[in-house]
Short mmCIF file of C-alpha atoms in Angstrom, two decimals:
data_model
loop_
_atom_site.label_atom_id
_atom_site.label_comp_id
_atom_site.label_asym_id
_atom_site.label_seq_id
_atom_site.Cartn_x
_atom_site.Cartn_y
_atom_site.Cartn_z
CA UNK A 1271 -25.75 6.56 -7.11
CA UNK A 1272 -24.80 9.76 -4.98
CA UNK A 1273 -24.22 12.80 -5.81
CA UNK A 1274 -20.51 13.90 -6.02
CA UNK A 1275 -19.34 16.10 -3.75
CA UNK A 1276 -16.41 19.00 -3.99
CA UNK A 1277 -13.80 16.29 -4.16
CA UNK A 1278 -14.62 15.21 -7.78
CA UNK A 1279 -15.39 11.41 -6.68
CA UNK A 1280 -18.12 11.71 -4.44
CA UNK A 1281 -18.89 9.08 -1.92
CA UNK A 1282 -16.04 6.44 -1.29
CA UNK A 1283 -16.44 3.00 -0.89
CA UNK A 1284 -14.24 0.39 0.38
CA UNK A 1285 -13.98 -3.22 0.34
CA UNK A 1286 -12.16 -5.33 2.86
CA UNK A 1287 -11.36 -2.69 6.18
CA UNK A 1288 -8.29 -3.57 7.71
CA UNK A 1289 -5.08 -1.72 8.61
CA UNK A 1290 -4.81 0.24 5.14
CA UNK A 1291 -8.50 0.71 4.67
CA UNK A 1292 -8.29 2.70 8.38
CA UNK A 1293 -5.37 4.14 7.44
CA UNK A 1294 -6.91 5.51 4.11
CA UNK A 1295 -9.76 6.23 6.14
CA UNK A 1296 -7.79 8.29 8.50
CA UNK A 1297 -6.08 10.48 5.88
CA UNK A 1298 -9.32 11.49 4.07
CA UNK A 1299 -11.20 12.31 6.99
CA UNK A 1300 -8.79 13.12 9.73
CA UNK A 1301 -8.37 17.02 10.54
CA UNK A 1302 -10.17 17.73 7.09
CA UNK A 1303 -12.63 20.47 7.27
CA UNK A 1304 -14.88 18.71 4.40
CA UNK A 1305 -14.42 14.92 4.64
CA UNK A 1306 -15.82 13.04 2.09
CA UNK A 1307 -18.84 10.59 2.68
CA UNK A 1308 -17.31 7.09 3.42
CA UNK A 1309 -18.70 3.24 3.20
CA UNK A 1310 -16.91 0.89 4.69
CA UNK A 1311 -17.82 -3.04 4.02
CA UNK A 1312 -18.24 -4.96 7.71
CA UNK A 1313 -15.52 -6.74 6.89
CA UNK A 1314 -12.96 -6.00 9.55
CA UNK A 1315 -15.65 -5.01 12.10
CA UNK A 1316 -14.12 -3.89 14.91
CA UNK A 1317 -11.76 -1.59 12.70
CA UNK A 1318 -15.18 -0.54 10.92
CA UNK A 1319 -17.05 0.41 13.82
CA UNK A 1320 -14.14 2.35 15.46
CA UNK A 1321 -13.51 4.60 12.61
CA UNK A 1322 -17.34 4.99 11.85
CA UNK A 1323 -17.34 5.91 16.05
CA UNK A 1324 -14.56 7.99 15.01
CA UNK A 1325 -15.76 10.04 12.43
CA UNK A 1326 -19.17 11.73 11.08
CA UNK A 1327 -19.11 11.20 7.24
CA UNK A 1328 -18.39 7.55 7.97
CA UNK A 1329 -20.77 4.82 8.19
CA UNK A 1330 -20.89 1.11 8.03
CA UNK A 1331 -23.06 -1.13 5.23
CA UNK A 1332 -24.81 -4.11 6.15
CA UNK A 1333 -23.11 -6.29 3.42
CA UNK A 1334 -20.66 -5.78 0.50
CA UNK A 1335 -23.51 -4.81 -2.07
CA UNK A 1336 -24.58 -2.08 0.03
CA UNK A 1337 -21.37 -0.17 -0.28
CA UNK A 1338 -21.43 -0.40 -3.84
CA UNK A 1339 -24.33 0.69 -3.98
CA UNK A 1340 -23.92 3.93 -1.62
CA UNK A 1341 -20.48 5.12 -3.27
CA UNK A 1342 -18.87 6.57 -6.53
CA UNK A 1343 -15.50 5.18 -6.23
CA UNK A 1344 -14.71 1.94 -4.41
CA UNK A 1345 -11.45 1.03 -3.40
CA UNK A 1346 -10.72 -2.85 -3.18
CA UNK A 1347 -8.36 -3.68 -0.24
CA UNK A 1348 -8.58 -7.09 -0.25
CA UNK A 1349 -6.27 -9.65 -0.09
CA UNK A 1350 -5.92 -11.61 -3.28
CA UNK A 1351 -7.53 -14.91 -2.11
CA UNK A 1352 -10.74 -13.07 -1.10
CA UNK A 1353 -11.23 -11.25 -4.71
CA UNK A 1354 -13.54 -13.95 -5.97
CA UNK A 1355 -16.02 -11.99 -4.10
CA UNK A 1356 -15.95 -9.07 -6.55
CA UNK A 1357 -17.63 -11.27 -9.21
CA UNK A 1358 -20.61 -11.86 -6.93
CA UNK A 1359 -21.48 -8.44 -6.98
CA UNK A 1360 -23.32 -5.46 -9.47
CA UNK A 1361 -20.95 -3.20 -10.28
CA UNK A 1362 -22.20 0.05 -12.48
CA UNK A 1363 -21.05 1.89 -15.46
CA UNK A 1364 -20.73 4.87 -13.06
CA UNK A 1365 -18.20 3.34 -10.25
CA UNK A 1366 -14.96 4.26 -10.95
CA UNK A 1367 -12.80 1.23 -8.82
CA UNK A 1368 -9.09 1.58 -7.47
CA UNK A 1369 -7.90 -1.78 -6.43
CA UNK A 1370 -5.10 -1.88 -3.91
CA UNK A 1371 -5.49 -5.75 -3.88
CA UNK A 1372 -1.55 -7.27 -4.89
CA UNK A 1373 -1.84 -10.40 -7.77
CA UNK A 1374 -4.81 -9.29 -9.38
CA UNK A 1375 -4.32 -8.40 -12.62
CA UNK A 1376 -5.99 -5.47 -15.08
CA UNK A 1377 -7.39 -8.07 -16.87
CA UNK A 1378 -8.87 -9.63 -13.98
CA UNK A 1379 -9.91 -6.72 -12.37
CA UNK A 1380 -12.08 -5.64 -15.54
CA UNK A 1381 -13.65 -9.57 -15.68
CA UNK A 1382 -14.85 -9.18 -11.63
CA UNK A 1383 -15.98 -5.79 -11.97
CA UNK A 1384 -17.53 -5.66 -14.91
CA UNK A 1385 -19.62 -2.87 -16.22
CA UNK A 1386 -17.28 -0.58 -14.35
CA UNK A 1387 -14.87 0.92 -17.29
CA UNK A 1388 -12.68 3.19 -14.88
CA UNK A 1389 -10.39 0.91 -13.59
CA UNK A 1390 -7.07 2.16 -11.85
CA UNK A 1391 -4.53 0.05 -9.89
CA UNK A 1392 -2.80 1.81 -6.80
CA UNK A 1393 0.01 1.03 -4.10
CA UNK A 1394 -1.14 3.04 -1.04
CA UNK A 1395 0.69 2.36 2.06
CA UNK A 1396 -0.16 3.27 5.36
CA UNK A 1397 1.68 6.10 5.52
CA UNK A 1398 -1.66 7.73 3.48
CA UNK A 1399 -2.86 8.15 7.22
CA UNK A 1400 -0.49 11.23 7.12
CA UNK A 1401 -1.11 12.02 3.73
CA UNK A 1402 2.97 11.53 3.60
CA UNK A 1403 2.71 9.20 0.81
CA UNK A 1404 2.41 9.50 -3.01
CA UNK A 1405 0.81 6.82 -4.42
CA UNK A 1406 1.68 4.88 -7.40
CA UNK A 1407 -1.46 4.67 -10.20
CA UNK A 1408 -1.82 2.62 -13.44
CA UNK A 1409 -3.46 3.80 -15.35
CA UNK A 1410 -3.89 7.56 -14.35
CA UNK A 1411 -7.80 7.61 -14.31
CA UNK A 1412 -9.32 10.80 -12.90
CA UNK A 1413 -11.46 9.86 -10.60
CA UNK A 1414 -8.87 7.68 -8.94
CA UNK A 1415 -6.27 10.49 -8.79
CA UNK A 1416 -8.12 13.13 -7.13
CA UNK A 1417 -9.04 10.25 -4.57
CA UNK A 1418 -5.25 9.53 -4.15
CA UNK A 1419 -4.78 13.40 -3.98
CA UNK A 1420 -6.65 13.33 -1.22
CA UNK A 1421 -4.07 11.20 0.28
CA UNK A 1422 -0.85 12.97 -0.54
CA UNK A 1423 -0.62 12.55 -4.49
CA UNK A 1424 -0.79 10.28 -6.94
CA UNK A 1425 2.39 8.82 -9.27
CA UNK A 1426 1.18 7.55 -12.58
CA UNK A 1427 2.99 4.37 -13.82
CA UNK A 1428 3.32 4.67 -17.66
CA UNK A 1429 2.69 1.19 -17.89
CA UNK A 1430 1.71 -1.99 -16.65
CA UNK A 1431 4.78 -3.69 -16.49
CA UNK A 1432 6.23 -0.38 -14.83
CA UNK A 1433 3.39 -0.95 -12.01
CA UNK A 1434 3.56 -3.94 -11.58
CA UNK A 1435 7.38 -3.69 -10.67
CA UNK A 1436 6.76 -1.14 -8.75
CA UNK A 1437 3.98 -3.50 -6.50
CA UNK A 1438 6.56 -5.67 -6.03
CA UNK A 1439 9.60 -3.23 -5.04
CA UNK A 1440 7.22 -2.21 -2.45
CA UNK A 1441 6.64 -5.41 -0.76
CA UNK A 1442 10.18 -5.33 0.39
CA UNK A 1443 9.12 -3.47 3.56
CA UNK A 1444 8.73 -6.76 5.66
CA UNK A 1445 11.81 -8.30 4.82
CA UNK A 1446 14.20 -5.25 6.16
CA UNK A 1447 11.86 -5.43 9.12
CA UNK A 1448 12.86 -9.21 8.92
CA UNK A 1449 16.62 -8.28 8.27
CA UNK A 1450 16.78 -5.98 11.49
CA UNK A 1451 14.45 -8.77 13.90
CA UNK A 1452 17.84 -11.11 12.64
CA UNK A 1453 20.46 -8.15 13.56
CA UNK A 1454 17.96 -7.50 16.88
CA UNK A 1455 18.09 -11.32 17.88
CA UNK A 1456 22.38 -11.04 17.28
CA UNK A 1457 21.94 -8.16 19.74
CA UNK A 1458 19.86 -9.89 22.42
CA UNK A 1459 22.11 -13.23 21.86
CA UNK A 1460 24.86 -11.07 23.50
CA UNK A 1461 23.38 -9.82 26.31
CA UNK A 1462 21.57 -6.65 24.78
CA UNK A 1463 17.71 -6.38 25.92
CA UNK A 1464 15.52 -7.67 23.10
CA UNK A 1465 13.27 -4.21 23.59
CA UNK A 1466 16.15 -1.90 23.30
CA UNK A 1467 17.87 -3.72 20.97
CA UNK A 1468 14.59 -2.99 18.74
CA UNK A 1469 14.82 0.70 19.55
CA UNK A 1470 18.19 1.08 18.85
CA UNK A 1471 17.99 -0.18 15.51
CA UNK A 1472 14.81 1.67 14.83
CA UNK A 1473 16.59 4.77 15.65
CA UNK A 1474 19.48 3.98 13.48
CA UNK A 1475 17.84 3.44 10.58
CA UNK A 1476 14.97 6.28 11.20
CA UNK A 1477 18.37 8.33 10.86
CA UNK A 1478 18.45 7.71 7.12
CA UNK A 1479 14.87 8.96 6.51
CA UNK A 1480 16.13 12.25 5.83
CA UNK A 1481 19.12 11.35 3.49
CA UNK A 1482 16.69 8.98 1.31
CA UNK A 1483 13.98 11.13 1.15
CA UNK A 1484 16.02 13.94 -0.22
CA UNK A 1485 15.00 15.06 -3.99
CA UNK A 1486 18.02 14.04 -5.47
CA UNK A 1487 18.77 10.82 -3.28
CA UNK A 1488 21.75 8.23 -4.88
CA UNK A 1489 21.24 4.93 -3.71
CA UNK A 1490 24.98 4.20 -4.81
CA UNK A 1491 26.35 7.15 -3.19
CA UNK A 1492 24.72 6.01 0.07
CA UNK A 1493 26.22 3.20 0.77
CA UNK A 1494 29.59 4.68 -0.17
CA UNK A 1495 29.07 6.87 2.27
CA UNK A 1496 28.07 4.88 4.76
CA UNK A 1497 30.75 1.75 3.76
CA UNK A 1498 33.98 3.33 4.17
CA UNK A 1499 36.76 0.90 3.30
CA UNK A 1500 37.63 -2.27 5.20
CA UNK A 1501 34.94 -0.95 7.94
CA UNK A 1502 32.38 -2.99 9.82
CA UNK A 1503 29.59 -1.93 7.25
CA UNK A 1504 32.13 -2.51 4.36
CA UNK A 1505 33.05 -6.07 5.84
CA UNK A 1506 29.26 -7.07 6.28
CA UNK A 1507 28.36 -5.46 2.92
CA UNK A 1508 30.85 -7.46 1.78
CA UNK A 1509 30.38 -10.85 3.00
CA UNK A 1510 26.69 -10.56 2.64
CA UNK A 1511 27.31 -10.34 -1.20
CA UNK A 1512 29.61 -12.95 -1.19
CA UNK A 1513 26.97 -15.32 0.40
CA UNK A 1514 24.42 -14.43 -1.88
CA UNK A 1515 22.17 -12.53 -0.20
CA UNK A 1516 21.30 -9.90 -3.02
CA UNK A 1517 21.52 -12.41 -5.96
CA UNK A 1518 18.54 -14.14 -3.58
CA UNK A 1519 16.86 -10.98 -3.23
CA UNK A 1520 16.55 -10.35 -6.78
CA UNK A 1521 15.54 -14.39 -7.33
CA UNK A 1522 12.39 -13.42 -4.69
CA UNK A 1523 11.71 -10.46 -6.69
CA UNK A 1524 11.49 -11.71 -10.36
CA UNK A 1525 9.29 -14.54 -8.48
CA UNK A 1526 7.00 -12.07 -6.81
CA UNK A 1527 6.90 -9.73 -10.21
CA UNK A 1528 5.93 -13.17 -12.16
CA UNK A 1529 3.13 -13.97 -9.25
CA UNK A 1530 2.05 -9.93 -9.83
CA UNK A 1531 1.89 -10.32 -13.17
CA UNK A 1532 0.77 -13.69 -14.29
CA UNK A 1533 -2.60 -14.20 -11.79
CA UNK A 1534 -0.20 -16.61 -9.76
CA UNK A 1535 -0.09 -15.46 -6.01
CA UNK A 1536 0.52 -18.21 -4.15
#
């Protein structure tokens, strides 16, 4: 094993390298003056290479084993139907192991990684490139916080059931992209340019950043705001409801929280 470094978790591992594994990549290492030592698995190669191009204290292993055993804390980011490979490997009493990987359980996660006994479950998005984001933790394990840190904080989850809700409130990011592609395609059907049709939108919506990121942000008093009575939001508000659409969105996410929760993702 290395030896730790100032950060509290020494070297950092990470399994599966694809757009969150750079991004996490990015936010420990990018403009810090003392980066921490980073292994990235060859999965993902070309993203592997260009952030090991791309910055000193990262390198490349030659296979998944050889990132365990280089690092202190490994972070699993991947996807659920490639977790089967964490079995394969020999994990340590010393590795402390965040897994950003969505379906796989705490119970699970122990089984596969077994001897490792700190065992954390995160959300990091990709806004941790920024260090803009605070990341959701179950449980609150030490080494895994000052990792998340790192990134722009950790939240811990006080329980499992509270996490895993959490996991799957989050995964509502590609259906509003979906929503506004539908509203973008309305646009273009009438004549608007498909490109600035996607612009406009984007800059409509990127208008709300501030108002929902505020400390004291009311979901409620949001739309009220922006629904005044027997306008065009209040009349598609309106008949949206009426045809279903949040009863559905609920329906998709007790479905999703059951996959999350029950080892089902599928």
């Amino acid at each position: 094993m290395s030896l730790p470094d100032g950060a509290g978790h020494g070297t950092v591992g990470i399994l599966g390298v694809g757009s969150l594994a750079g991004a996490v990549v990015e936010g420990l290492c990018e403009g810090v003056d003392v980066p921490p030592r980073v292994v990235l698995s060859p999965r993902g190669a070309d993203t592997a290479t260009r952030l090991a191009a791309t910055y000193p204290t990262v390198r490349v292993a030659a296979d998944n084993q050889a990132v365990l055993d280089a690092s202190d804390t490994v972070l699993v980011c991947l996807r659920e139907r490639d977790a089967g490979v964490l079995s394969t490997l020999t994990w340590s009493e010393a590795h402390c192991v965040v897994s950003a990987t969505a379906g796989l359980s705490a119970a699970r996660l122990a089984a596969a990684v077994a001897p490792a006994r700190q065992l954390a479950r995160a959300v990091p998005m990709v806004a941790v490139a920024e260090r803009a984001w605070t990341t959701p933790v179950r449980p609150a394990v030490p080494r895994a916080v000052a990792l998340l840190e790192r990134l722009g904080g950790a939240m811990a989850m006080g329980s499992d059931e509270e996490f895993d809700a959490v996991y799957t409130a989050l995964g509502t990011v590609a259906p509003f992209v979906d929503y506004l592609r539908t509203v973008s395609a309305f646009l273009a059907d009438h004549g608007v340019d498909r490109p600035a049709a996607d612009r406009l939108l984007g800059r409509s919506f990127a208008l709300l950043a501030p108002e929902l990121a505020a400390a004291d942000v009311d979901l409620g008093r949001l739309l009220r705001a922006h629904a005044p009575s027997g306008g065009g939001n209040d009349q598609l508000a309106t008949l949206l409801r009426e045809a279903g659409v949040p009863a559905a969105t609920r329906a998709a996410l007790d479905e999703v929280f059951r996959r999350q929760t029950h080892g089902v993702w599928e």
